[in-house]
Amino acid sequence: MDAPADASPRTLDDLPAPTGLPLLGNLLQMDIARLHQVFEAWEAELGSPYRLRLGPRQAYVSADPELLQTVLRERPERYRRLRQIEDCIAELGSNGLFSVEGAAWRPQRRLVMEALNATHFRAFFPTLQAITARLHRRWSAAAAAGTTVEMTHDLMRYTVDVTTALAFGEDPNTLETDGGVIQDPLAVVFPRLMARINAPLPYWRFVKLPVDRRLDRAMAHIHAHVDALIERARRRMREQPTEAPRNVLEAMLRARDQPNSGLDDAAVHANVLTLLLAGEDTTANTLAWTVYFLAQDAGWQQRLHDEACATLGDAPVVRAFEQLRELDLFEAAANEAQRLKPIVPLLFLEPNVDAVLDGVALPAGTPMFFVLRPAMLDERHFGRPADYRPDRWLHDHPLGAHDARAFAQFGAGARVCPGRHLAGVEIRLVLTMLARSFRFTLATDPASIGEVLAFTMTPSQMPVRLQAR
């Protein structure tokens, strides 16, 4: 949304800014674990857009969903992710499709999209069904014993099992394994990555603190795990050749081996790691926040239970791939949770070239922070925005305004999330199983469950009591 040719654009200096300190500006107010809440509070005070002073630099902050859509749809040519994101992720040896920019993006996009297309969810469905049944057994045992379930922990294990089985052709069965699982080092990565991206200086390149040495150990463990996955896949491909790839990793390796593919082993390794990290974190946290709302709403639990029974009958888990199409309300329940508790509350971007956005001149390289939740809580975009109402996502929703463009949890444009369809399948499977078989309540005061920004927005805890139906 550029300014008319005859208009003089404003500069960043023309925008309001929160009070800060001389020289440092707002740097000391950047509380990383709750950065989204800090930005939301400033937006409520100053309006949108506003600017931040980060030492000698200035940043642009907006909560306008239309401007965000403009920027997302003009990636990767005119805008990109904040440069620090690529730099920090590349340092960890994981510069895959999520973070890579420039000329390297298109071959990696082709690699991942072709690999995902080569793995059909219908063929993979029996494995998905088996892993979901495993989670049902775990929760049934907890309900029978009267023990509290730490929901985020269990859902992380579930999503790792699904991602590893689908993408790499191996089922680690972390749901039935205690200790020594890959989640332990994975859990270290995102909080440290968030801290590094927002650090005023890259101190870790010169001196390593204990948290940085812990990250190094975690990454060494993860890289070794990924190398072993790739080596075993290569061995299976040699010893048990097939006409078509059996999983995402095999499809990646075949694509990498094509003449003039523009890809190398490092690109495969980085995207295996990206799948492992993203597949664990985003879907698990979406499900955890959905449980947070449903656990406090017996009416919606009952409605989802009735829907699940109508589709599943006496079965605890979806029996056939075709039944997934009947479960729109369950994915709607997760969308509604993300609207109120977005797992992506902030997007960090910058212009590749000098740009004018909504009448504000932004020099190339200006940090741009988009705050997503305010628009999703605005009645101009969603009717009765404070209410948890999954049915607003159905075609015949009763709540008035519904602006899906204000909901950007999967991105938009050329760089829309390639894993969104798998996430939808996992969400439908888990929530139907949970609603069909259990009543559930939070085992703590909801006010004690905080929002922690660790790249995605995670619950500080999610203890739940289950009761078998």
Short mmCIF file of C-alpha atoms in Angstrom, two decimals:
data_model
loop_
_atom_site.label_atom_id
_atom_site.label_comp_id
_atom_site.label_asym_id
_atom_site.label_seq_id
_atom_site.Cartn_x
_atom_site.Cartn_y
_atom_site.Cartn_z
CA MET A 1 0.00 0.00 0.00
CA ASP A 2 2.36 2.72 -1.26
CA ALA A 3 1.76 6.46 -0.93
CA PRO A 4 0.40 8.39 -3.97
CA ALA A 5 3.13 9.77 -6.19
CA ASP A 6 2.35 13.38 -5.23
CA ALA A 7 2.39 12.74 -1.47
CA SER A 8 5.44 13.34 0.68
CA PRO A 9 5.96 10.23 2.78
CA ARG A 10 6.42 10.46 6.50
CA THR A 11 9.65 9.29 8.03
CA LEU A 12 10.10 7.03 11.03
CA ASP A 13 10.83 10.15 13.10
CA ASP A 14 7.23 11.28 12.44
CA LEU A 15 5.78 8.23 14.20
CA PRO A 16 5.04 8.05 17.93
CA ALA A 17 7.43 6.03 20.07
CA PRO A 18 7.32 4.64 23.62
CA THR A 19 9.40 6.45 26.19
CA GLY A 20 12.93 5.09 26.36
CA LEU A 21 16.42 5.93 27.61
CA PRO A 22 19.06 8.15 26.04
CA LEU A 23 21.27 6.23 23.59
CA LEU A 24 19.65 2.86 24.42
CA GLY A 25 16.13 3.84 23.43
CA ASN A 26 13.75 0.93 24.09
CA LEU A 27 16.36 -1.83 24.20
CA LEU A 28 16.05 -2.51 27.93
CA GLN A 29 12.25 -2.83 27.61
CA MET A 30 12.53 -5.74 25.16
CA ASP A 31 11.55 -8.52 27.58
CA ILE A 32 12.07 -11.47 25.23
CA ALA A 33 9.80 -14.02 26.93
CA ARG A 34 6.87 -11.59 26.79
CA LEU A 35 7.91 -9.43 23.86
CA HIS A 36 4.55 -9.85 22.14
CA GLN A 37 2.75 -8.49 25.20
CA VAL A 38 5.15 -5.53 25.37
CA PHE A 39 4.46 -4.70 21.72
CA GLU A 40 0.70 -5.14 22.20
CA ALA A 41 0.72 -2.75 25.18
CA TRP A 42 2.58 -0.12 23.16
CA GLU A 43 0.13 -0.55 20.29
CA ALA A 44 -2.79 0.00 22.68
CA GLU A 45 -1.10 3.18 23.96
CA LEU A 46 0.31 4.64 20.73
CA GLY A 47 -1.85 3.20 17.97
CA SER A 48 -0.52 1.76 14.73
CA PRO A 49 2.03 2.32 13.32
CA TYR A 50 4.63 3.37 15.85
CA ARG A 51 8.41 3.22 16.02
CA LEU A 52 10.95 1.78 18.39
CA ARG A 53 14.43 3.07 19.13
CA LEU A 54 16.84 0.16 19.41
CA GLY A 55 20.13 1.84 20.23
CA PRO A 56 21.19 3.71 17.08
CA ARG A 57 18.53 1.99 14.93
CA GLN A 58 14.83 2.60 14.54
CA ALA A 59 12.17 -0.01 13.88
CA TYR A 60 8.69 0.19 12.39
CA VAL A 61 5.82 -1.55 14.23
CA SER A 62 2.34 -2.11 12.79
CA ALA A 63 -0.80 -4.02 13.75
CA ASP A 64 -2.55 -3.39 10.40
CA PRO A 65 -3.51 -6.75 8.83
CA GLU A 66 -3.89 -5.28 5.34
CA LEU A 67 -0.35 -3.90 5.43
CA LEU A 68 0.86 -7.28 6.65
CA GLN A 69 -0.87 -9.01 3.75
CA THR A 70 0.79 -6.56 1.36
CA VAL A 71 4.23 -7.28 2.78
CA LEU A 72 3.74 -11.06 2.87
CA ARG A 73 2.55 -11.17 -0.73
CA GLU A 74 5.53 -9.11 -1.89
CA ARG A 75 8.02 -11.58 -0.43
CA PRO A 76 10.64 -12.63 -1.27
CA GLU A 77 11.42 -9.93 -3.86
CA ARG A 78 10.60 -6.74 -1.96
CA TYR A 79 10.55 -7.90 1.66
CA ARG A 80 12.26 -10.66 3.64
CA ARG A 81 12.42 -12.01 7.16
CA LEU A 82 14.53 -9.92 9.49
CA ARG A 83 18.15 -10.59 8.56
CA GLN A 84 19.07 -11.60 12.12
CA ILE A 85 16.72 -14.58 11.84
CA GLU A 86 18.57 -16.07 8.88
CA ASP A 87 21.95 -15.24 10.38
CA CYS A 88 21.17 -16.84 13.75
CA ILE A 89 19.56 -19.93 12.26
CA ALA A 90 22.40 -20.34 9.76
CA GLU A 91 24.87 -20.27 12.66
CA LEU A 92 23.03 -23.27 14.08
CA GLY A 93 23.38 -25.15 10.77
CA SER A 94 19.68 -25.08 10.04
CA ASN A 95 19.13 -22.52 7.28
CA GLY A 96 16.25 -24.37 5.64
CA LEU A 97 13.06 -23.25 3.92
CA PHE A 98 11.73 -21.32 6.93
CA SER A 99 14.66 -18.92 7.18
CA VAL A 100 16.56 -19.01 3.88
CA GLU A 101 16.31 -15.90 1.69
CA GLY A 102 17.51 -14.74 -1.71
CA ALA A 103 18.44 -17.05 -4.57
CA ALA A 104 18.64 -20.12 -2.30
CA TRP A 105 14.93 -19.93 -1.42
CA ARG A 106 13.38 -21.16 -4.68
CA PRO A 107 15.27 -24.47 -5.00
CA GLN A 108 14.62 -25.19 -1.32
CA ARG A 109 10.93 -24.37 -1.73
CA ARG A 110 10.77 -26.75 -4.69
CA LEU A 111 12.61 -29.41 -2.68
CA VAL A 112 10.18 -29.27 0.25
CA MET A 113 6.98 -28.89 -1.76
CA GLU A 114 7.84 -31.77 -4.10
CA ALA A 115 8.79 -33.91 -1.12
CA LEU A 116 5.54 -33.18 0.69
CA ASN A 117 3.51 -33.79 -2.45
CA ALA A 118 5.26 -37.13 -2.90
CA THR A 119 4.04 -38.28 0.50
CA HIS A 120 0.28 -38.71 0.35
CA PHE A 121 -1.54 -38.42 3.65
CA ARG A 122 -3.99 -41.12 2.58
CA ALA A 123 -1.20 -43.69 2.37
CA PHE A 124 0.26 -42.44 5.62
CA PHE A 125 -3.08 -42.44 7.45
CA PRO A 126 -2.71 -45.88 9.14
CA THR A 127 0.47 -44.64 10.82
CA LEU A 128 -1.23 -41.42 11.91
CA GLN A 129 -4.10 -43.50 13.26
CA ALA A 130 -1.73 -45.78 15.19
CA ILE A 131 0.15 -42.87 16.78
CA THR A 132 -3.13 -41.21 17.78
CA ALA A 133 -4.29 -44.51 19.32
CA ARG A 134 -1.03 -44.58 21.28
CA LEU A 135 -1.84 -41.14 22.69
CA HIS A 136 -5.35 -42.36 23.55
CA ARG A 137 -3.88 -45.26 25.54
CA ARG A 138 -1.55 -42.89 27.39
CA TRP A 139 -4.42 -40.57 28.33
CA SER A 140 -6.74 -43.46 29.23
CA ALA A 141 -4.11 -44.72 31.68
CA ALA A 142 -3.78 -41.25 33.19
CA ALA A 143 -7.56 -40.94 33.55
CA ALA A 144 -7.81 -44.36 35.21
CA ALA A 145 -4.98 -43.53 37.62
CA GLY A 146 -6.31 -40.04 38.35
CA THR A 147 -2.98 -38.48 37.44
CA THR A 148 -2.60 -35.02 35.95
CA VAL A 149 -1.47 -34.77 32.34
CA GLU A 150 0.99 -32.05 31.37
CA MET A 151 -0.71 -31.52 28.04
CA THR A 152 2.01 -29.59 26.22
CA HIS A 153 4.57 -32.29 27.08
CA ASP A 154 2.39 -35.10 25.72
CA LEU A 155 1.45 -33.17 22.59
CA MET A 156 5.10 -32.42 21.84
CA ARG A 157 5.83 -36.14 21.95
CA TYR A 158 2.85 -36.86 19.70
CA THR A 159 3.91 -34.34 17.06
CA VAL A 160 7.51 -35.57 17.09
CA ASP A 161 6.29 -39.14 16.53
CA VAL A 162 4.06 -38.01 13.65
CA THR A 163 6.65 -35.78 12.02
CA THR A 164 9.45 -38.34 12.28
CA ALA A 165 7.28 -41.15 10.94
CA LEU A 166 5.88 -39.11 8.03
CA ALA A 167 8.98 -37.20 7.07
CA PHE A 168 11.71 -39.73 7.81
CA GLY A 169 10.08 -43.15 7.68
CA GLU A 170 10.88 -44.00 11.31
CA ASP A 171 8.57 -44.12 14.31
CA PRO A 172 10.52 -43.14 17.45
CA ASN A 173 7.52 -43.85 19.74
CA THR A 174 8.46 -41.11 22.19
CA LEU A 175 4.97 -41.37 23.71
CA GLU A 176 5.97 -44.68 25.28
CA THR A 177 9.62 -43.80 25.95
CA ASP A 178 10.79 -42.13 29.15
CA GLY A 179 13.86 -39.95 28.94
CA GLY A 180 16.56 -39.67 26.32
CA VAL A 181 14.21 -38.57 23.55
CA ILE A 182 14.92 -35.95 20.93
CA GLN A 183 12.50 -33.44 22.52
CA ASP A 184 14.98 -32.73 25.29
CA PRO A 185 17.55 -31.03 23.03
CA LEU A 186 14.83 -29.63 20.76
CA ALA A 187 13.30 -27.82 23.73
CA VAL A 188 16.54 -25.87 24.20
CA VAL A 189 16.61 -24.39 20.70
CA PHE A 190 13.70 -21.98 20.32
CA PRO A 191 14.12 -19.96 23.55
CA ARG A 192 17.82 -19.40 22.81
CA LEU A 193 17.10 -18.61 19.16
CA MET A 194 14.55 -15.98 20.21
CA ALA A 195 17.05 -14.42 22.60
CA ARG A 196 19.77 -14.28 19.95
CA ILE A 197 17.54 -12.74 17.29
CA ASN A 198 16.66 -9.90 19.66
CA ALA A 199 20.11 -9.44 21.20
CA PRO A 200 21.60 -5.97 20.56
CA LEU A 201 25.04 -7.54 20.01
CA PRO A 202 26.03 -11.10 18.94
CA TYR A 203 28.11 -11.64 22.08
CA TRP A 204 28.12 -15.45 21.64
CA ARG A 205 30.48 -15.10 18.69
CA PHE A 206 33.11 -13.82 21.12
CA VAL A 207 32.29 -15.36 24.48
CA LYS A 208 30.02 -18.31 25.36
CA LEU A 209 27.82 -18.14 28.43
CA PRO A 210 26.51 -21.36 30.06
CA VAL A 211 23.22 -21.03 28.11
CA ASP A 212 25.18 -20.84 24.86
CA ARG A 213 27.25 -23.90 25.69
CA ARG A 214 24.01 -25.73 26.50
CA LEU A 215 22.67 -24.72 23.09
CA ASP A 216 25.87 -25.96 21.42
CA ARG A 217 25.47 -29.34 23.11
CA ALA A 218 21.81 -29.55 22.12
CA MET A 219 22.59 -28.69 18.49
CA ALA A 220 25.41 -31.24 18.35
CA HIS A 221 22.95 -33.90 19.55
CA ILE A 222 20.31 -32.79 17.04
CA HIS A 223 22.74 -32.65 14.11
CA ALA A 224 23.98 -36.14 14.92
CA HIS A 225 20.36 -37.32 15.04
CA VAL A 226 19.64 -35.75 11.63
CA ASP A 227 22.82 -37.19 10.09
CA ALA A 228 21.80 -40.64 11.31
CA LEU A 229 18.30 -40.24 9.84
CA ILE A 230 19.77 -39.30 6.46
CA GLU A 231 22.31 -42.13 6.49
CA ARG A 232 19.66 -44.73 7.34
CA ALA A 233 17.40 -43.36 4.59
CA ARG A 234 20.23 -43.59 2.07
CA ARG A 235 20.91 -47.17 3.14
CA ARG A 236 17.24 -48.15 2.77
CA MET A 237 17.14 -46.57 -0.69
CA ARG A 238 20.17 -48.63 -1.75
CA GLU A 239 19.10 -51.90 -0.17
CA GLN A 240 15.32 -51.66 -0.75
CA PRO A 241 14.85 -49.54 -3.89
CA THR A 242 11.31 -48.48 -4.80
CA GLU A 243 9.81 -46.72 -7.78
CA ALA A 244 8.37 -43.93 -5.64
CA PRO A 245 9.74 -42.35 -2.45
CA ARG A 246 8.34 -43.79 0.77
CA ASN A 247 8.58 -40.59 2.82
CA VAL A 248 9.52 -36.92 2.69
CA LEU A 249 13.21 -37.54 3.34
CA GLU A 250 13.52 -40.04 0.50
CA ALA A 251 11.76 -37.58 -1.80
CA MET A 252 14.21 -34.86 -0.74
CA LEU A 253 17.21 -37.09 -1.38
CA ARG A 254 15.91 -38.04 -4.83
CA ALA A 255 15.34 -34.37 -5.68
CA ARG A 256 18.80 -33.44 -4.42
CA ASP A 257 20.39 -36.16 -6.61
CA GLN A 258 18.77 -34.92 -9.82
CA PRO A 259 21.18 -33.29 -12.29
CA ASN A 260 21.33 -29.49 -11.93
CA SER A 261 19.05 -29.58 -8.91
CA GLY A 262 20.84 -26.60 -7.34
CA LEU A 263 20.76 -28.49 -4.03
CA ASP A 264 23.42 -30.09 -1.89
CA ASP A 265 23.59 -32.26 1.22
CA ALA A 266 23.60 -29.15 3.43
CA ALA A 267 20.21 -28.08 2.04
CA VAL A 268 18.73 -31.52 2.74
CA HIS A 269 20.19 -31.54 6.26
CA ALA A 270 18.86 -28.03 6.97
CA ASN A 271 15.35 -28.88 5.82
CA VAL A 272 15.26 -32.16 7.73
CA LEU A 273 16.14 -30.14 10.82
CA THR A 274 13.53 -27.50 9.94
CA LEU A 275 10.83 -30.16 9.62
CA LEU A 276 11.84 -31.67 12.94
CA LEU A 277 11.78 -28.34 14.78
CA ALA A 278 8.68 -26.86 13.15
CA GLY A 279 6.74 -30.12 13.16
CA GLU A 280 7.20 -30.50 16.90
CA ASP A 281 6.55 -26.96 18.07
CA THR A 282 3.77 -25.27 16.15
CA THR A 283 1.10 -27.98 16.06
CA ALA A 284 1.70 -29.07 19.66
CA ASN A 285 1.28 -25.52 20.95
CA THR A 286 -1.82 -24.95 18.82
CA LEU A 287 -3.41 -28.06 20.32
CA ALA A 288 -2.35 -27.10 23.85
CA TRP A 289 -3.98 -23.66 23.60
CA THR A 290 -7.11 -25.29 22.12
CA VAL A 291 -7.30 -27.58 25.15
CA TYR A 292 -6.90 -24.47 27.37
CA PHE A 293 -10.16 -23.00 26.02
CA LEU A 294 -12.14 -26.23 25.76
CA ALA A 295 -11.18 -27.28 29.30
CA GLN A 296 -12.98 -24.17 30.57
CA ASP A 297 -16.11 -24.59 28.43
CA ALA A 298 -18.27 -27.64 29.15
CA GLY A 299 -20.75 -26.56 26.47
CA TRP A 300 -18.20 -26.66 23.68
CA GLN A 301 -16.76 -29.90 25.02
CA GLN A 302 -20.20 -31.47 24.79
CA ARG A 303 -20.83 -30.17 21.29
CA LEU A 304 -17.49 -31.54 20.10
CA HIS A 305 -18.19 -34.84 21.89
CA ASP A 306 -21.49 -35.16 20.06
CA GLU A 307 -19.80 -34.38 16.72
CA ALA A 308 -17.06 -36.92 17.44
CA CYS A 309 -19.54 -39.64 18.36
CA ALA A 310 -21.54 -38.98 15.20
CA THR A 311 -18.42 -39.58 13.10
CA LEU A 312 -16.48 -42.15 15.13
CA GLY A 313 -19.30 -44.16 16.69
CA ASP A 314 -17.73 -46.43 19.32
CA ALA A 315 -14.20 -46.09 17.92
CA PRO A 316 -11.80 -43.97 19.99
CA VAL A 317 -9.89 -42.74 16.91
CA VAL A 318 -10.93 -41.77 13.38
CA ARG A 319 -11.22 -45.03 11.46
CA ALA A 320 -10.90 -43.91 7.83
CA PHE A 321 -9.16 -41.08 6.00
CA GLU A 322 -12.45 -40.00 4.41
CA GLN A 323 -13.91 -39.22 7.85
CA LEU A 324 -11.50 -36.33 8.28
CA ARG A 325 -13.64 -34.28 5.88
CA GLU A 326 -16.53 -34.43 8.37
CA LEU A 327 -14.51 -32.81 11.14
CA ASP A 328 -14.34 -29.14 10.15
CA LEU A 329 -15.56 -28.03 13.57
CA PHE A 330 -12.47 -29.52 15.24
CA GLU A 331 -10.06 -27.55 13.08
CA ALA A 332 -12.30 -24.53 13.66
CA ALA A 333 -11.80 -25.02 17.41
CA ALA A 334 -8.03 -24.78 16.87
CA ASN A 335 -8.31 -21.74 14.60
CA GLU A 336 -10.35 -19.99 17.24
CA ALA A 337 -7.76 -20.80 19.89
CA GLN A 338 -5.04 -19.36 17.65
CA ARG A 339 -7.08 -16.21 17.14
CA LEU A 340 -7.12 -15.59 20.91
CA LYS A 341 -3.76 -17.18 21.74
CA PRO A 342 -1.76 -16.91 18.51
CA ILE A 343 1.25 -19.17 18.40
CA VAL A 344 2.71 -16.60 15.98
CA PRO A 345 1.98 -13.29 17.74
CA LEU A 346 4.78 -11.35 16.01
CA LEU A 347 6.37 -11.38 12.56
CA PHE A 348 9.84 -9.89 12.05
CA LEU A 349 10.53 -8.57 8.55
CA GLU A 350 12.53 -5.94 6.67
CA PRO A 351 12.46 -4.36 3.19
CA ASN A 352 15.07 -5.47 0.67
CA VAL A 353 14.87 -2.06 -1.00
CA ASP A 354 13.79 1.41 0.06
CA ALA A 355 10.00 1.21 0.41
CA VAL A 356 7.02 3.38 1.29
CA LEU A 357 4.41 1.51 3.31
CA ASP A 358 1.12 3.29 3.99
CA GLY A 359 2.81 6.63 3.55
CA VAL A 360 5.85 5.88 5.74
CA ALA A 361 9.31 5.78 4.14
CA LEU A 362 11.25 2.69 5.20
CA PRO A 363 14.90 2.52 4.16
CA ALA A 364 16.15 -0.91 3.08
CA GLY A 365 17.02 -3.02 6.11
CA THR A 366 14.65 -1.26 8.52
CA PRO A 367 13.38 -3.76 11.12
CA MET A 368 9.62 -4.21 10.70
CA PHE A 369 7.60 -5.83 13.50
CA PHE A 370 4.00 -6.85 12.84
CA VAL A 371 1.83 -7.45 15.90
CA LEU A 372 -0.90 -9.95 14.96
CA ARG A 373 -3.31 -10.27 17.89
CA PRO A 374 -4.82 -6.75 18.03
CA ALA A 375 -6.52 -7.17 14.64
CA MET A 376 -7.91 -10.56 15.67
CA LEU A 377 -9.46 -8.99 18.78
CA ASP A 378 -10.95 -6.08 16.82
CA GLU A 379 -14.72 -6.22 16.26
CA ARG A 380 -14.21 -4.72 12.82
CA HIS A 381 -12.63 -8.03 11.83
CA PHE A 382 -14.39 -10.54 14.09
CA GLY A 383 -17.79 -10.23 15.69
CA ARG A 384 -17.84 -10.61 19.50
CA PRO A 385 -14.04 -10.85 19.41
CA ALA A 386 -13.53 -11.69 23.10
CA ASP A 387 -15.69 -14.83 22.88
CA TYR A 388 -14.28 -18.29 22.18
CA ARG A 389 -16.65 -19.41 19.39
CA PRO A 390 -15.29 -22.05 17.00
CA ASP A 391 -18.43 -21.87 14.88
CA ARG A 392 -17.35 -18.44 13.60
CA TRP A 393 -15.02 -20.40 11.26
CA LEU A 394 -17.88 -22.33 9.62
CA HIS A 395 -19.68 -21.14 6.51
CA ASP A 396 -22.91 -20.33 8.35
CA HIS A 397 -21.28 -18.65 11.36
CA PRO A 398 -23.67 -16.51 13.45
CA LEU A 399 -21.34 -13.80 14.77
CA GLY A 400 -21.25 -11.11 12.11
CA ALA A 401 -17.86 -9.81 10.98
CA HIS A 402 -15.35 -12.47 9.94
CA ASP A 403 -12.24 -11.23 8.15
CA ALA A 404 -9.99 -14.21 7.51
CA ARG A 405 -7.30 -11.87 6.13
CA ALA A 406 -6.73 -10.67 9.69
CA PHE A 407 -5.76 -14.24 10.63
CA ALA A 408 -2.21 -14.80 9.35
CA GLN A 409 -1.05 -17.72 11.47
CA PHE A 410 0.15 -19.66 8.41
CA GLY A 411 1.49 -16.63 6.55
CA ALA A 412 0.41 -15.69 3.04
CA GLY A 413 1.74 -15.35 -0.48
CA ALA A 414 4.55 -17.43 -1.93
CA ARG A 415 5.94 -18.28 1.51
CA VAL A 416 2.75 -19.62 3.06
CA CYS A 417 3.46 -22.48 5.48
CA PRO A 418 3.91 -25.75 3.51
CA GLY A 419 3.04 -27.88 6.55
CA ARG A 420 -0.40 -26.40 7.21
CA HIS A 421 -2.28 -29.38 5.74
CA LEU A 422 -0.46 -31.90 7.92
CA ALA A 423 -1.16 -29.68 10.94
CA GLY A 424 -4.87 -29.73 10.08
CA VAL A 425 -4.91 -33.53 9.91
CA GLU A 426 -3.14 -33.87 13.28
CA ILE A 427 -5.50 -31.36 14.90
CA ARG A 428 -8.60 -33.18 13.67
CA LEU A 429 -7.29 -36.55 14.84
CA VAL A 430 -6.24 -35.46 18.33
CA LEU A 431 -9.25 -33.29 19.15
CA THR A 432 -11.80 -35.87 17.97
CA MET A 433 -10.08 -38.53 20.08
CA LEU A 434 -9.96 -36.23 23.11
CA ALA A 435 -13.56 -35.04 22.81
CA ARG A 436 -14.90 -38.53 22.06
CA SER A 437 -13.27 -40.29 25.02
CA PHE A 438 -12.75 -37.74 27.81
CA ARG A 439 -14.10 -34.91 29.85
CA PHE A 440 -11.26 -32.63 30.85
CA THR A 441 -10.59 -29.66 33.11
CA LEU A 442 -7.56 -27.57 33.92
CA ALA A 443 -5.74 -28.70 37.05
CA THR A 444 -4.74 -25.13 37.88
CA ASP A 445 -6.16 -21.62 37.86
CA PRO A 446 -6.33 -20.49 34.21
CA ALA A 447 -4.78 -17.18 35.27
CA SER A 448 -1.63 -19.06 36.29
CA ILE A 449 -1.02 -20.23 32.71
CA GLY A 450 1.20 -17.60 31.16
CA GLU A 451 2.16 -16.85 27.58
CA VAL A 452 5.87 -17.46 26.91
CA LEU A 453 7.38 -16.30 23.64
CA ALA A 454 9.99 -18.85 22.63
CA PHE A 455 9.87 -18.16 18.88
CA THR A 456 6.30 -19.43 18.99
CA MET A 457 3.95 -18.54 21.84
CA THR A 458 3.85 -21.44 24.27
CA PRO A 459 1.85 -21.94 27.47
CA SER A 460 3.95 -21.77 30.62
CA GLN A 461 2.14 -24.93 31.76
CA MET A 462 -0.98 -26.88 30.84
CA PRO A 463 -1.88 -29.39 33.56
CA VAL A 464 -5.15 -31.17 32.74
CA ARG A 465 -7.31 -33.75 34.54
CA LEU A 466 -8.96 -36.32 32.32
CA GLN A 467 -12.10 -38.30 33.06
CA ALA A 468 -13.09 -41.20 30.81
CA ARG A 469 -16.56 -40.89 29.29
#
